Short mmCIF file of C-alpha atoms in Angstrom, two decimals:
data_model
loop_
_atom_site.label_atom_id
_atom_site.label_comp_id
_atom_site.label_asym_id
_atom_site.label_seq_id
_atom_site.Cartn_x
_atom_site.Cartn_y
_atom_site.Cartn_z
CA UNK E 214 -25.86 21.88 -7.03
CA UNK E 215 -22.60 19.24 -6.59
CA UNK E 216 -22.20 17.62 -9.03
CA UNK E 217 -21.63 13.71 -8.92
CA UNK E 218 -18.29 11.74 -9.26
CA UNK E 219 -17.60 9.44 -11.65
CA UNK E 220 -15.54 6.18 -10.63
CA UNK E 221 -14.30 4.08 -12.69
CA UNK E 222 -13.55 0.67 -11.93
CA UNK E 223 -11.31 -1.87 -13.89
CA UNK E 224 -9.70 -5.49 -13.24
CA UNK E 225 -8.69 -8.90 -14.42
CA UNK E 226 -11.82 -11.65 -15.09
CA UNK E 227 -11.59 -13.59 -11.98
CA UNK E 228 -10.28 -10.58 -9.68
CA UNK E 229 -14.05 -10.57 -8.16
CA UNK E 230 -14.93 -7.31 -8.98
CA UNK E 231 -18.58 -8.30 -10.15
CA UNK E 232 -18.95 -9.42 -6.39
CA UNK E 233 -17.44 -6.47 -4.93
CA UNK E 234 -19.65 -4.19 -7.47
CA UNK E 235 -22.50 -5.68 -5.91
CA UNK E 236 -22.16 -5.10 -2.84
CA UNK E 237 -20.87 -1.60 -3.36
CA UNK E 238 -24.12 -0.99 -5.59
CA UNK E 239 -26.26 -1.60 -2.46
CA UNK E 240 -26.04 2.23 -1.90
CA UNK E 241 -29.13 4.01 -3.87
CA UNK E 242 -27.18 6.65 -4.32
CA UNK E 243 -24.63 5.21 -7.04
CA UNK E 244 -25.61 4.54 -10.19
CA UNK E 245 -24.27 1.86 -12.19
CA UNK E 246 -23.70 2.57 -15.92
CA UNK E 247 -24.71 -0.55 -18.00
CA UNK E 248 -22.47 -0.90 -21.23
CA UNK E 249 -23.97 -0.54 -25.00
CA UNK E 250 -23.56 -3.42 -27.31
CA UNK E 251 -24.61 -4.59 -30.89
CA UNK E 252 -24.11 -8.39 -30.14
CA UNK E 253 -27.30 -10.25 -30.16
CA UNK E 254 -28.77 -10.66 -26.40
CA UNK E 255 -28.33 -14.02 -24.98
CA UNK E 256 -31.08 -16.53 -22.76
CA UNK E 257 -31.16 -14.47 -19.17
CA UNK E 258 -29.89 -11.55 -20.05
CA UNK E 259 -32.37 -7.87 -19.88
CA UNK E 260 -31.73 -4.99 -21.88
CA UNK E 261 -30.39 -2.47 -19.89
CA UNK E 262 -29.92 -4.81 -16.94
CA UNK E 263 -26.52 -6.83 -18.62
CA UNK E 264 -26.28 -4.51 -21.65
CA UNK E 265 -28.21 -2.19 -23.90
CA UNK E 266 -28.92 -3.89 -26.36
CA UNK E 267 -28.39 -1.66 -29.98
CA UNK E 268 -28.56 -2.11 -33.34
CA UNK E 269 -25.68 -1.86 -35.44
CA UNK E 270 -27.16 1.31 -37.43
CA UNK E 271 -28.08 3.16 -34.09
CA UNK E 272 -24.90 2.25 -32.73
CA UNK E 273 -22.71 4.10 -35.72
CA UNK E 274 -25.07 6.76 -35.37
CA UNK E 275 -24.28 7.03 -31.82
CA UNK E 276 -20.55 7.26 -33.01
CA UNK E 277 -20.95 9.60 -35.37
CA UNK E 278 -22.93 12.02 -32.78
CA UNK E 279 -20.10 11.69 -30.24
CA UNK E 280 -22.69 9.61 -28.07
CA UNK E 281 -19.80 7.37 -26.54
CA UNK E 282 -17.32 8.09 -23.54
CA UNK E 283 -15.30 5.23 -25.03
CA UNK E 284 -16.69 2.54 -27.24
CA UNK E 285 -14.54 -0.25 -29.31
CA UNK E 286 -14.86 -3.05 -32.07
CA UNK E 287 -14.51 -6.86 -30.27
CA UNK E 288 -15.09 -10.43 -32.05
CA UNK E 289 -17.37 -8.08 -34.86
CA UNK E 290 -19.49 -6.37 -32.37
CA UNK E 291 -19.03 -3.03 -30.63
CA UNK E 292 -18.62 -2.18 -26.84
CA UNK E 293 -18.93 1.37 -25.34
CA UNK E 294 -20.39 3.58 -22.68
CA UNK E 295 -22.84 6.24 -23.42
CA UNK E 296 -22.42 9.14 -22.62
CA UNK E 297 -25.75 10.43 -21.88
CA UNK E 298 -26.74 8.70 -18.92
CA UNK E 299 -23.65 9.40 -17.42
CA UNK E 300 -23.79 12.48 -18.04
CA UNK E 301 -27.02 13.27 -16.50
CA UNK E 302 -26.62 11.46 -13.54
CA UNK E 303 -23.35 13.16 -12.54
CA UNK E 304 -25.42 16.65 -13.55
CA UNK E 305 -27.76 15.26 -10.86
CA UNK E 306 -25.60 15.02 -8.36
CA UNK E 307 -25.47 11.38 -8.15
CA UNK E 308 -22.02 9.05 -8.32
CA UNK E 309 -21.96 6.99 -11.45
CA UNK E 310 -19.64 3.63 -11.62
CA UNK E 311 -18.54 2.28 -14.57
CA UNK E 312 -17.27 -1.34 -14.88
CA UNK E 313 -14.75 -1.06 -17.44
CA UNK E 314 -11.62 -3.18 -19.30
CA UNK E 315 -8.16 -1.30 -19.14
CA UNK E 316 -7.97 0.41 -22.79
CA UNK E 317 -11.50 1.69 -22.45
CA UNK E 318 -10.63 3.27 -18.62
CA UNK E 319 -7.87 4.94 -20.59
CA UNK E 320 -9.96 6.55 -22.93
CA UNK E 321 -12.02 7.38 -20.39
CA UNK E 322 -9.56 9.57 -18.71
CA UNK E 323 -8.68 11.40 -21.41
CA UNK E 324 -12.26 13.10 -21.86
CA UNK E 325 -13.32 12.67 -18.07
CA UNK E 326 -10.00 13.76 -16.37
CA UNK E 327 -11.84 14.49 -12.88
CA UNK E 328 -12.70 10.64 -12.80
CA UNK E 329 -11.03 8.17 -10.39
CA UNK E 330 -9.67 4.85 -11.09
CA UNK E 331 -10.14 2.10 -8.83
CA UNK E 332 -8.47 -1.39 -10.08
CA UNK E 333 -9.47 -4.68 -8.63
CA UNK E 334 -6.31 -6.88 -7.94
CA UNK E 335 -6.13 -10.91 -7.19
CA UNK E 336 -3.76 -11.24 -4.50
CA UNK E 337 -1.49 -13.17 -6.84
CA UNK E 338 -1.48 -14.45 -10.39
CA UNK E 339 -1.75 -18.63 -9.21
CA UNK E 340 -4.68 -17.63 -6.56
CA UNK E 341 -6.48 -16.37 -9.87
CA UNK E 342 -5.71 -19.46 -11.60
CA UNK E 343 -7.05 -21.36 -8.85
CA UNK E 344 -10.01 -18.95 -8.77
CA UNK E 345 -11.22 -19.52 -12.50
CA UNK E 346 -10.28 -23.29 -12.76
CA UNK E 347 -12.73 -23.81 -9.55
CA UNK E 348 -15.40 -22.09 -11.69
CA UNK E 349 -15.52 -24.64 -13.82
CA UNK E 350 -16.65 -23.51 -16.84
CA UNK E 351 -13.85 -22.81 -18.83
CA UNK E 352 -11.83 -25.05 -20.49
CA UNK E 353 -7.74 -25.57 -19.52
CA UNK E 354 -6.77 -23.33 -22.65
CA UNK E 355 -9.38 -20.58 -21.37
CA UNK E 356 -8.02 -20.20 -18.19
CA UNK E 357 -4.36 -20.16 -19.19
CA UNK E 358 -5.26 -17.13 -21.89
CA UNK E 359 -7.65 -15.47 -18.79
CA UNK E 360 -4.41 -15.39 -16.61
CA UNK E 361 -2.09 -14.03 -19.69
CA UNK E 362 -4.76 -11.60 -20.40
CA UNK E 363 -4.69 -10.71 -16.31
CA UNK E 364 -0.66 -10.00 -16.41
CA UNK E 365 -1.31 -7.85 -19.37
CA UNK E 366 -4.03 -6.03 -17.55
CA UNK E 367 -2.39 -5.75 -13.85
CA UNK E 368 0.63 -4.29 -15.54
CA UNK E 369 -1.46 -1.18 -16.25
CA UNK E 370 -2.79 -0.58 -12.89
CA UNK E 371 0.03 1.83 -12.31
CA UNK E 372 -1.95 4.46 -13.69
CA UNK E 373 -4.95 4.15 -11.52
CA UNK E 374 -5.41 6.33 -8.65
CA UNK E 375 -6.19 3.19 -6.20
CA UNK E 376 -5.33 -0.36 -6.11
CA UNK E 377 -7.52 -2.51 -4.45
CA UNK E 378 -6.01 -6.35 -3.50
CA UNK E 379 -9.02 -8.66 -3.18
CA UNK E 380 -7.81 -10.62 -0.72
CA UNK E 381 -10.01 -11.07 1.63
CA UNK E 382 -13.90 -9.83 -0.27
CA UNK E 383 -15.11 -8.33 3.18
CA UNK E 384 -12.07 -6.49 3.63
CA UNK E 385 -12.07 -5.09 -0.18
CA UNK E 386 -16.01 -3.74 -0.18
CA UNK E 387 -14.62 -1.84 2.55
CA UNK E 388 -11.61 -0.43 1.28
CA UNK E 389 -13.56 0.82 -2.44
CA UNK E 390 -16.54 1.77 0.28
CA UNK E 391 -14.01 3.81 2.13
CA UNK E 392 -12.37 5.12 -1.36
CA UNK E 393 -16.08 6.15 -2.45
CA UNK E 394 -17.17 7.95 0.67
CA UNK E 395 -13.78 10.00 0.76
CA UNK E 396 -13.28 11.01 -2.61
CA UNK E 397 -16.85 12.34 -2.47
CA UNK E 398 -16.11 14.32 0.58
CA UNK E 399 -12.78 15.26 -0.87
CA UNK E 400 -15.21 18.24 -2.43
CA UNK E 401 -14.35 19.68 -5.72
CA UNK E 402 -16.93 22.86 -4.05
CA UNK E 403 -14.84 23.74 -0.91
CA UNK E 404 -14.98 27.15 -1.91
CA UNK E 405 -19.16 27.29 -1.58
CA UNK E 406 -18.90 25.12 2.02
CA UNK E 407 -16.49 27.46 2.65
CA UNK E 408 -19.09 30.88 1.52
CA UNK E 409 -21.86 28.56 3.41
CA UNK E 410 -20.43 28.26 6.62
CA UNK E 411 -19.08 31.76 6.96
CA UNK E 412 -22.59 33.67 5.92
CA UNK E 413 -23.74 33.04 9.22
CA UNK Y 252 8.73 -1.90 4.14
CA UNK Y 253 6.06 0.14 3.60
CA UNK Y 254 5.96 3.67 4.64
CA UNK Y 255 2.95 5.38 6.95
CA UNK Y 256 1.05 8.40 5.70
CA UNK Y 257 0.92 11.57 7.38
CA UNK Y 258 -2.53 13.32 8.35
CA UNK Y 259 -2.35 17.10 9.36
CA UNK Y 260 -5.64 17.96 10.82
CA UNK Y 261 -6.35 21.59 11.20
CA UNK Y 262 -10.01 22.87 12.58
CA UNK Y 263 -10.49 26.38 14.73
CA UNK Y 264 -11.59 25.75 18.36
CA UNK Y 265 -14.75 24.49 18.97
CA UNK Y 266 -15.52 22.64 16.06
CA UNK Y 267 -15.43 18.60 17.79
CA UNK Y 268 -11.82 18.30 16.10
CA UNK Y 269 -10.35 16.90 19.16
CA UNK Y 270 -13.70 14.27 19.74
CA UNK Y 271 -13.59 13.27 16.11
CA UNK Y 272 -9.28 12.40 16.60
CA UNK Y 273 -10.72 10.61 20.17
CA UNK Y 274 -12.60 8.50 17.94
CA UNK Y 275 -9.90 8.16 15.71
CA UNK Y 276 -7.09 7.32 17.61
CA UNK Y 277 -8.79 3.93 19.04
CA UNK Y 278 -7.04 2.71 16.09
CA UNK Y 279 -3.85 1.36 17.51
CA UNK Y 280 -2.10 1.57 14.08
CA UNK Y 281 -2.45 5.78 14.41
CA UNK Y 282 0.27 7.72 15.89
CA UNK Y 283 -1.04 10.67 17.47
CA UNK Y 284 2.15 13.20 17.20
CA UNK Y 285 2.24 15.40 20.62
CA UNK Y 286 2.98 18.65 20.20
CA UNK Y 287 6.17 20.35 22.08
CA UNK Y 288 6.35 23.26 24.05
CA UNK Y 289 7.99 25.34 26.48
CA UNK Y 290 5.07 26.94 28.59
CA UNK Y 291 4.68 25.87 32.50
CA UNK Y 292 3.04 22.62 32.65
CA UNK Y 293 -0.44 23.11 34.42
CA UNK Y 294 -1.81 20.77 36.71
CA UNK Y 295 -3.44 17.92 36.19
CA UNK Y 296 -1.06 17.81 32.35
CA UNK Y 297 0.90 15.00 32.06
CA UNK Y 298 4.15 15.13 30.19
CA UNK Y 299 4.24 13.30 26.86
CA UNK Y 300 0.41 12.93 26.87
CA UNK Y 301 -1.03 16.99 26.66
CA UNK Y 302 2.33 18.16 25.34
CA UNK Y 303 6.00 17.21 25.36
CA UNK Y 304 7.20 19.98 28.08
CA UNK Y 305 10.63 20.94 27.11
CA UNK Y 306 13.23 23.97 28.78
CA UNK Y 307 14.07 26.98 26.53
CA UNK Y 308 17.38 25.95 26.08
CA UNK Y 309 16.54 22.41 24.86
CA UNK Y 310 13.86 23.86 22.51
CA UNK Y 311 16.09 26.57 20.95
CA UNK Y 312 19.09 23.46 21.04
CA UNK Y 313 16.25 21.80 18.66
CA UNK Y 314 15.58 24.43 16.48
CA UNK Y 315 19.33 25.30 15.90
CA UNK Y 316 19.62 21.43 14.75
CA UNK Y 317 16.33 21.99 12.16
CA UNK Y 318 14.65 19.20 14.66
CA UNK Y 319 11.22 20.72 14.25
CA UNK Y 320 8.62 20.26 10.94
CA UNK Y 321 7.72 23.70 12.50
CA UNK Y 322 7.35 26.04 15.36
CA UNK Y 323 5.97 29.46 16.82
CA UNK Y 324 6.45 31.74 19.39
CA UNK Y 325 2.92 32.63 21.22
CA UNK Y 326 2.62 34.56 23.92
CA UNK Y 327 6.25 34.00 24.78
CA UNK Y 328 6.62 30.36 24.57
CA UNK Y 329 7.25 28.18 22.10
CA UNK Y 330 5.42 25.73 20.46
CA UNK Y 331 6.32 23.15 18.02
CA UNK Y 332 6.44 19.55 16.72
CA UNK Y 333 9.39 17.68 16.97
CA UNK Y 334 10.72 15.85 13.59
CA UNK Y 335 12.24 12.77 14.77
CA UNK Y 336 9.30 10.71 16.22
CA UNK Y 337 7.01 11.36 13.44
CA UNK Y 338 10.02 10.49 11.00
CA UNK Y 339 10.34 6.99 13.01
CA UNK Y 340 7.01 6.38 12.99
CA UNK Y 341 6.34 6.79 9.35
CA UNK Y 342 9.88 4.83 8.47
CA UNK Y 343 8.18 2.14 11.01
CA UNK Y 344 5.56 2.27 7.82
CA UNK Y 345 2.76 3.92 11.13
CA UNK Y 346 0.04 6.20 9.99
CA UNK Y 347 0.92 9.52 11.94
CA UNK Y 348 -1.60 11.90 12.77
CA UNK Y 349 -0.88 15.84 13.74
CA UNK Y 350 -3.41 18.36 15.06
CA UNK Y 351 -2.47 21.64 14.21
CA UNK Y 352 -3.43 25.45 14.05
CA UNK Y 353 -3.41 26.76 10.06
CA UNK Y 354 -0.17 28.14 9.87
CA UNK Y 355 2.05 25.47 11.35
CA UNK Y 356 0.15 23.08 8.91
CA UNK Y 357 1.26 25.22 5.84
CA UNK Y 358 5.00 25.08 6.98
CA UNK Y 359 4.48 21.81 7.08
CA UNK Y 360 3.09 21.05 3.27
CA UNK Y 361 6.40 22.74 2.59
CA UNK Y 362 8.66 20.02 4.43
CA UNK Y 363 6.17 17.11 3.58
CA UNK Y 364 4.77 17.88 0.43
CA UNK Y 365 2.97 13.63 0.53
CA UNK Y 366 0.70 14.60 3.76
CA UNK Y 367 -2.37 14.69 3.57
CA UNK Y 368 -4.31 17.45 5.03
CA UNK Y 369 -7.51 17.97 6.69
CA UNK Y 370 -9.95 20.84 7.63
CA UNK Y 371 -12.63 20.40 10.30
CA UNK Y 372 -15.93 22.97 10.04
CA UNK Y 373 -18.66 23.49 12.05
CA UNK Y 374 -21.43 23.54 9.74
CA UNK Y 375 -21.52 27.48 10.49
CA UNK Y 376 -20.09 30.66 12.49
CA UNK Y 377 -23.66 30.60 14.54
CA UNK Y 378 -23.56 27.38 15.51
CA UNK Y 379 -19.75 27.42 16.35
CA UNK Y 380 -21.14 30.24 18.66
CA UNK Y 381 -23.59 28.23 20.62
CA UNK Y 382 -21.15 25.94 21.16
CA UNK Y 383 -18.57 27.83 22.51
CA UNK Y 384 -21.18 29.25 24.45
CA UNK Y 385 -22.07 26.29 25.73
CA UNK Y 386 -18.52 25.31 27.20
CA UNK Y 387 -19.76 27.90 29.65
CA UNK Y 388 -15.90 28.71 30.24
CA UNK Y 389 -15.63 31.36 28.30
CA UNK Y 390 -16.57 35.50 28.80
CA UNK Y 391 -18.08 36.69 26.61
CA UNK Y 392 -15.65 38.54 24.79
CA UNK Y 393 -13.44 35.51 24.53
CA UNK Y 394 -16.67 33.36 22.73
CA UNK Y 395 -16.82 36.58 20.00
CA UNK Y 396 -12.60 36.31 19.63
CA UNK Y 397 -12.61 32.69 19.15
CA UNK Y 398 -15.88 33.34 16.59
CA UNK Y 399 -13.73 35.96 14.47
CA UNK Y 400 -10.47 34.00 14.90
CA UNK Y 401 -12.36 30.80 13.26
CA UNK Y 402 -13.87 32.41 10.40
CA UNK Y 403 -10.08 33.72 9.54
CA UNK Y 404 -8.84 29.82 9.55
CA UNK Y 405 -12.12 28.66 7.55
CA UNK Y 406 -10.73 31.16 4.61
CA UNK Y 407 -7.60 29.16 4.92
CA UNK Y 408 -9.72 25.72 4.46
CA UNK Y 409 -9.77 25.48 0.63
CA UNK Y 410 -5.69 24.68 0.48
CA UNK Y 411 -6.68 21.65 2.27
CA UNK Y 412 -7.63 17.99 0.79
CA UNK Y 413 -10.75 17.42 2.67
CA UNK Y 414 -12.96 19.44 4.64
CA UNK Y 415 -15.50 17.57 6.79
CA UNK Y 416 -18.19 19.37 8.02
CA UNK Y 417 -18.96 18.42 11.55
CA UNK Y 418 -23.02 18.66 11.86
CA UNK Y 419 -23.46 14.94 12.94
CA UNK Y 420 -20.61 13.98 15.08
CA UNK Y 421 -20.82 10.14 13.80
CA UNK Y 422 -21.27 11.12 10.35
CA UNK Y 423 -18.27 13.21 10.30
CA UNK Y 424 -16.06 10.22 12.26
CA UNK Y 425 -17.14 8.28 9.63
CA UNK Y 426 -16.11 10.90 6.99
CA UNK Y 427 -12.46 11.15 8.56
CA UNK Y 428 -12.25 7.10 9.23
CA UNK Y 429 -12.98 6.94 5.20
CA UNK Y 430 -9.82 9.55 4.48
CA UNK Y 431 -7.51 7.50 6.72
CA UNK Y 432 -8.47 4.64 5.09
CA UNK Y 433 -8.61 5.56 1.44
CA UNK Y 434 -5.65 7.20 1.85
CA UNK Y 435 -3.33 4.58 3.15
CA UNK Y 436 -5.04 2.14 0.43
CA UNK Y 437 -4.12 5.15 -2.35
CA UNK Y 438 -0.67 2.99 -2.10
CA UNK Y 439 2.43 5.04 -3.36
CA UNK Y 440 4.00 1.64 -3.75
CA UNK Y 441 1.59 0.43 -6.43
CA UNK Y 442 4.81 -1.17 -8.50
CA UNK Y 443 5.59 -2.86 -5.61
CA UNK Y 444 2.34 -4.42 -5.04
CA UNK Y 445 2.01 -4.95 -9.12
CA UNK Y 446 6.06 -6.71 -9.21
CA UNK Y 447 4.65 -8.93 -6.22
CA UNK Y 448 0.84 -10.01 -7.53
CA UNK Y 449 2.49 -10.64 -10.70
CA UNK Y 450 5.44 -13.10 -9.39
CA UNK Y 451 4.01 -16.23 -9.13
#
């Protein structure tokens, strides 16, 4: 049985990965590994559509089990990725994305070295700006600490294995498309295609 | 100025390799390396376009000034590919393809340790068979040679990057177009890119 690939994709708020996620999540064959909180769920939002939702008691449990790829303590709540799910999926053969901020991704690599990093670029820092003012919902002070955070953030994209520039949205589903569909062909099993195709 | 990739593709005879680089090479930014040689050209070959046809002396001039990535000696002519027009190419920052037999591609991973390297399979020996069968140019003897040479070369497959299995013609063009692609997006300038988004 091959087992699945695990991709994990990072970038600044505004870069439009959410958009490019979407699209990319049209294929029934990836599966798309929603985050574990404890904050309290807001109007709209489904547990384990936008988050699973925890309890603080079951989340330190979690912790204390090893449950978590990477998890991490933000505004008094905690963030992570469990490691279950993803873990069966990729045992199932199937690709698993996970949407995931630039300290996390590192941690991720460290126990899941076999992953591969895709970062979501703006084309430039002002076309961000421009980007998450025309949004509209975040104040002047917002947006100026959003584009900080993003030059912290793009500064680390070094270490990813691809670098996507979301220029142009069409263009960037089909460079991550084309960056999925190859690094799943790039087989980790050569050696039983290879035994396959020389039994007969 | 950013520099092309290099694609080796390797493949034994009769396994669609030189359809699948057909449908390739419509893509005007590919430059399809042709392979030199010193054999007789035979008619209806055009120079340039089936191989570059060059004298003994020239060839031997080329090899004494290390102007080949590699070369062999087969059936007493030589065979090579010529250094300087894929150098210009990927200096021109042009994608370069080169099709080539197992051992000239593992001379050159020694010379050009960034190229990327793929292996085209049929999806087995039997079927390679009926295809070479097929050709209907071939004795006998010749289809069972070409059979036993290919299953040699597949045992060299697992040194290479990819190996796309050629069942479904259109599946596997789509396979290689995702390679190029992901590949020439897999920047090695990501600094570059990174210094520039950054800037303003």
């Amino acid at each position: 049985m091959k087992k699945g690939r695990l991709f994990v994709v990072s970038g600044p708020s505004g870069c439009g990965k959410g958009t490019i996620l979407q699209e990319i999540l049209q294929d029934p064959d990836l599966y798309f590994s929603v985050s574990a909180t404890t904050r309290q769920m807001r109007p709209g939002e489904v547990d384990g559509v936008n988050y699973r939702f925890l309890s603080n008691e079951k989340f330190e449990e979690l912790i204390a089990e090893d449950g978590f790829l990477e998890y991490a303590g933000y505004c008094d709540h905690y963030y992570g990725t469990l490691r279950q799910p993803v873990e069966e999926h990729l045992q199932a053969g199937q690709n698993v994305i996970l949407e995931i901020e630039v300290v996390g991704a590192k941690k991720i690599r460290e126990k899941c070295p076999d992953a591969i990093f895709l970062f979501i670029m703006p084309p430039s820092l002002s076309e961000l700006e421009r980007r998450l003012r025309k949004r509209g919902t975040e104040t002047e002070e917002v947006v100026q600490q959003r584009v900080s955070q993003a030059a912290r953030e793009i500064q680390c994209a070094d270490s990813y294995d691809y670098v996507v520039v979301n220029a142009e949205l069409e263009q960037a589903v089909a460079e991550v498309h084309a960056i999925l569909h190859s690094e799943t062909c790039k087989n980790q099993n050569k050696k039983e295609i290879i035994r396959e195709v020389l039994k007969k």
